[in-house]
Amino acid sequence: MQLSQPFKTLLSVLVVVTTLGASGSLARPRSQSNPAAEANSQGCPNDDSGLKLPAGFCATIFADGIGHARQMVVAPNGVLYVNTWSGRYYGNDTPPPGGFLVALQDKSGTGKADVIERFGETVQSGGAGGTGIGVYKGSIYAEINDRIARYSLPAGSIAPSGSGDTIVSGLPLGGDHPMHPFIIDANGAMYVDVATATNSCQLKNRTLKSPGANPCTELETRGGIWLYDANKTSQTFSPAERFATGIRNAEGFAIDSNGRVFVTQHGRDQLHTNWPDLYKPDQEATLPAEELLLLRAKGDYGWPECYYDPFVQKLVLAPEYGGDGGKSIGVCANKIAPVAAFPAHWAPNAMVRYDQKQFPARYRDGVFIAFHGSWNRAPYPQGGYNVIFQPLAGERASGQCEVFADGFAGAVKSPAGAAHRPSGLAVGPDGSLYVSDDIHGRIYRIVYYGGSEGGAANITPCPSATAPAGNPVETSAEPPEGTHPDAGAAATGNVPVPQGATREMVALGERIYHGQVGGAACAGCHGENGEGTPLGPDLMGKKWLWSDGSYNGIKKTITEGVSQPKQYRDPMPPMGGAQLSSDQASALAAYVWSLSHRAR
């Protein structure tokens, strides 16, 4: 998944964001639990996790059942903050009551959270949760719907009150990857992932032999990393803040001691499914590799034209753009290759650099990566569902990765059968490593008690990215978000068009509505299909609150905004807070008009 998250030596960077946070009101704890005292050299008597770890490590369940726990961050006082998510990825089940953000504290020093407080947006206030979270200058930063908000912590409290200040709004929603993970460096540079709406920018998403859009207009507002300033409020998403491009889905972020920013990339899916003449069935499971990327300003990492083939160790041309099954290189010769590659479809959902001293020294030069687990390796055995450690030397990988923690899924490694799936990582000030699970909301805490130099004798190497697929065990699988052929392109066949507009305007308006053009975030308030949400009214023509429903009336509302809505909490700014041109506003009005008349 893309983005935004200038600049000095960042010695305390990861301390600031992915783990500890910068200085501020989050004071150091008066006392913390001692991991060595919690376990002994004979084993880990309190290990209730079921995880498989290297010798000298043990894991316990820090908390459970807190919601669909995504990414995490630990404040300098040891309080763990978690962002939880909801929606179609989880069967639209009912979230726990209260805010989607959760503060967890081990006040008694037992290694378990005994204080749990929820804050932030709720279902009732129109929230749906999110993935990204960070700490900077004593405040909590969190993704919620189409924005990233800052929550200031009152003195003596671990949970803020109120709705928070908006740092950036209008982040694109909808499509296959609507989440916005991010990281903040010591100076406040906030790198934000804006992932793609589609799998490979096909004209019909995830459809047999559908060619790629050329040009791929998604790349105007999706598929890269955007850069914003965590010190400023009321920033608005636009193409101008793009930092890097060609990244399908960059969920994991880490910053090393020299200020280098690394991101993970989820590789594309369905090479054999959509291009069976070019790829064998087992290549569905082994191509392409998942990637660890070194982020560079204005860097192009190849999506959708390219994917990384670990067998030839190159970026090769995708079939949607003239590729022939992995032989042709074409424009991919000018794209940036990964620092490290991992088995296909493992789904790297989070990453953290270990910057404390509890673990053996070998873990201080590299990153931990949480792999959510595959679906697209079917009918062959699924993979991932684990946490790995990738050693680094400067800008490059310094060896094969190791499987650090496994056993999350239980007996069955599959999206439907897994008991738990790793989704977030954070390092505490005492050196503990936390892992979140987004199925049942479990938080694991991993500690080391075996001495300062141990942990290297019995490591489990990661499977090679070129390992065979194995023997078939399943018949089929589908992406967790479902298959949506029009995720990245307007369905503009037999649709009603208002007088004074054109079918092309309706098509453009649909792209604007879903955040693919212009930086608008209409779907975030009015629903993916205009069905309405607690933040904005229905646009299907059942009852017009802000307009008379005419084409000109809708355009007037878009242009002028609604400063004092009577039935909704927040006003709608002119142009929805985006920088739309007059032509774009007309196109958006044409699409909204068309929506309402299709419903009739």
JSON list of C-alpha atoms in Angstrom, two decimals, residues 36 66 171 186 190 196 251 295 451:
[
{"chain": "A", "resi": 36, "resn": "ALA", "atom": "CA", "xyz": [14.10, -11.52, 33.39]},
{"chain": "A", "resi": 66, "resn": "ILE", "atom": "CA", "xyz": [-10.04, -5.59, 22.31]},
{"chain": "A", "resi": 171, "resn": "LEU", "atom": "CA", "xyz": [-7.23, 10.52, 2.20]},
{"chain": "A", "resi": 186, "resn": "ALA", "atom": "CA", "xyz": [11.92, 12.98, 14.88]},
{"chain": "A", "resi": 190, "resn": "MET", "atom": "CA", "xyz": [4.85, 12.04, 8.41]},
{"chain": "A", "resi": 196, "resn": "THR", "atom": "CA", "xyz": [-4.05, 1.12, -4.54]},
{"chain": "A", "resi": 251, "resn": "GLU", "atom": "CA", "xyz": [1.68, -1.18, 5.43]},
{"chain": "A", "resi": 295, "resn": "LEU", "atom": "CA", "xyz": [12.16, 4.65, 0.44]},
{"chain": "A", "resi": 451, "resn": "GLY", "atom": "CA", "xyz": [21.24, -13.79, 28.63]}
]
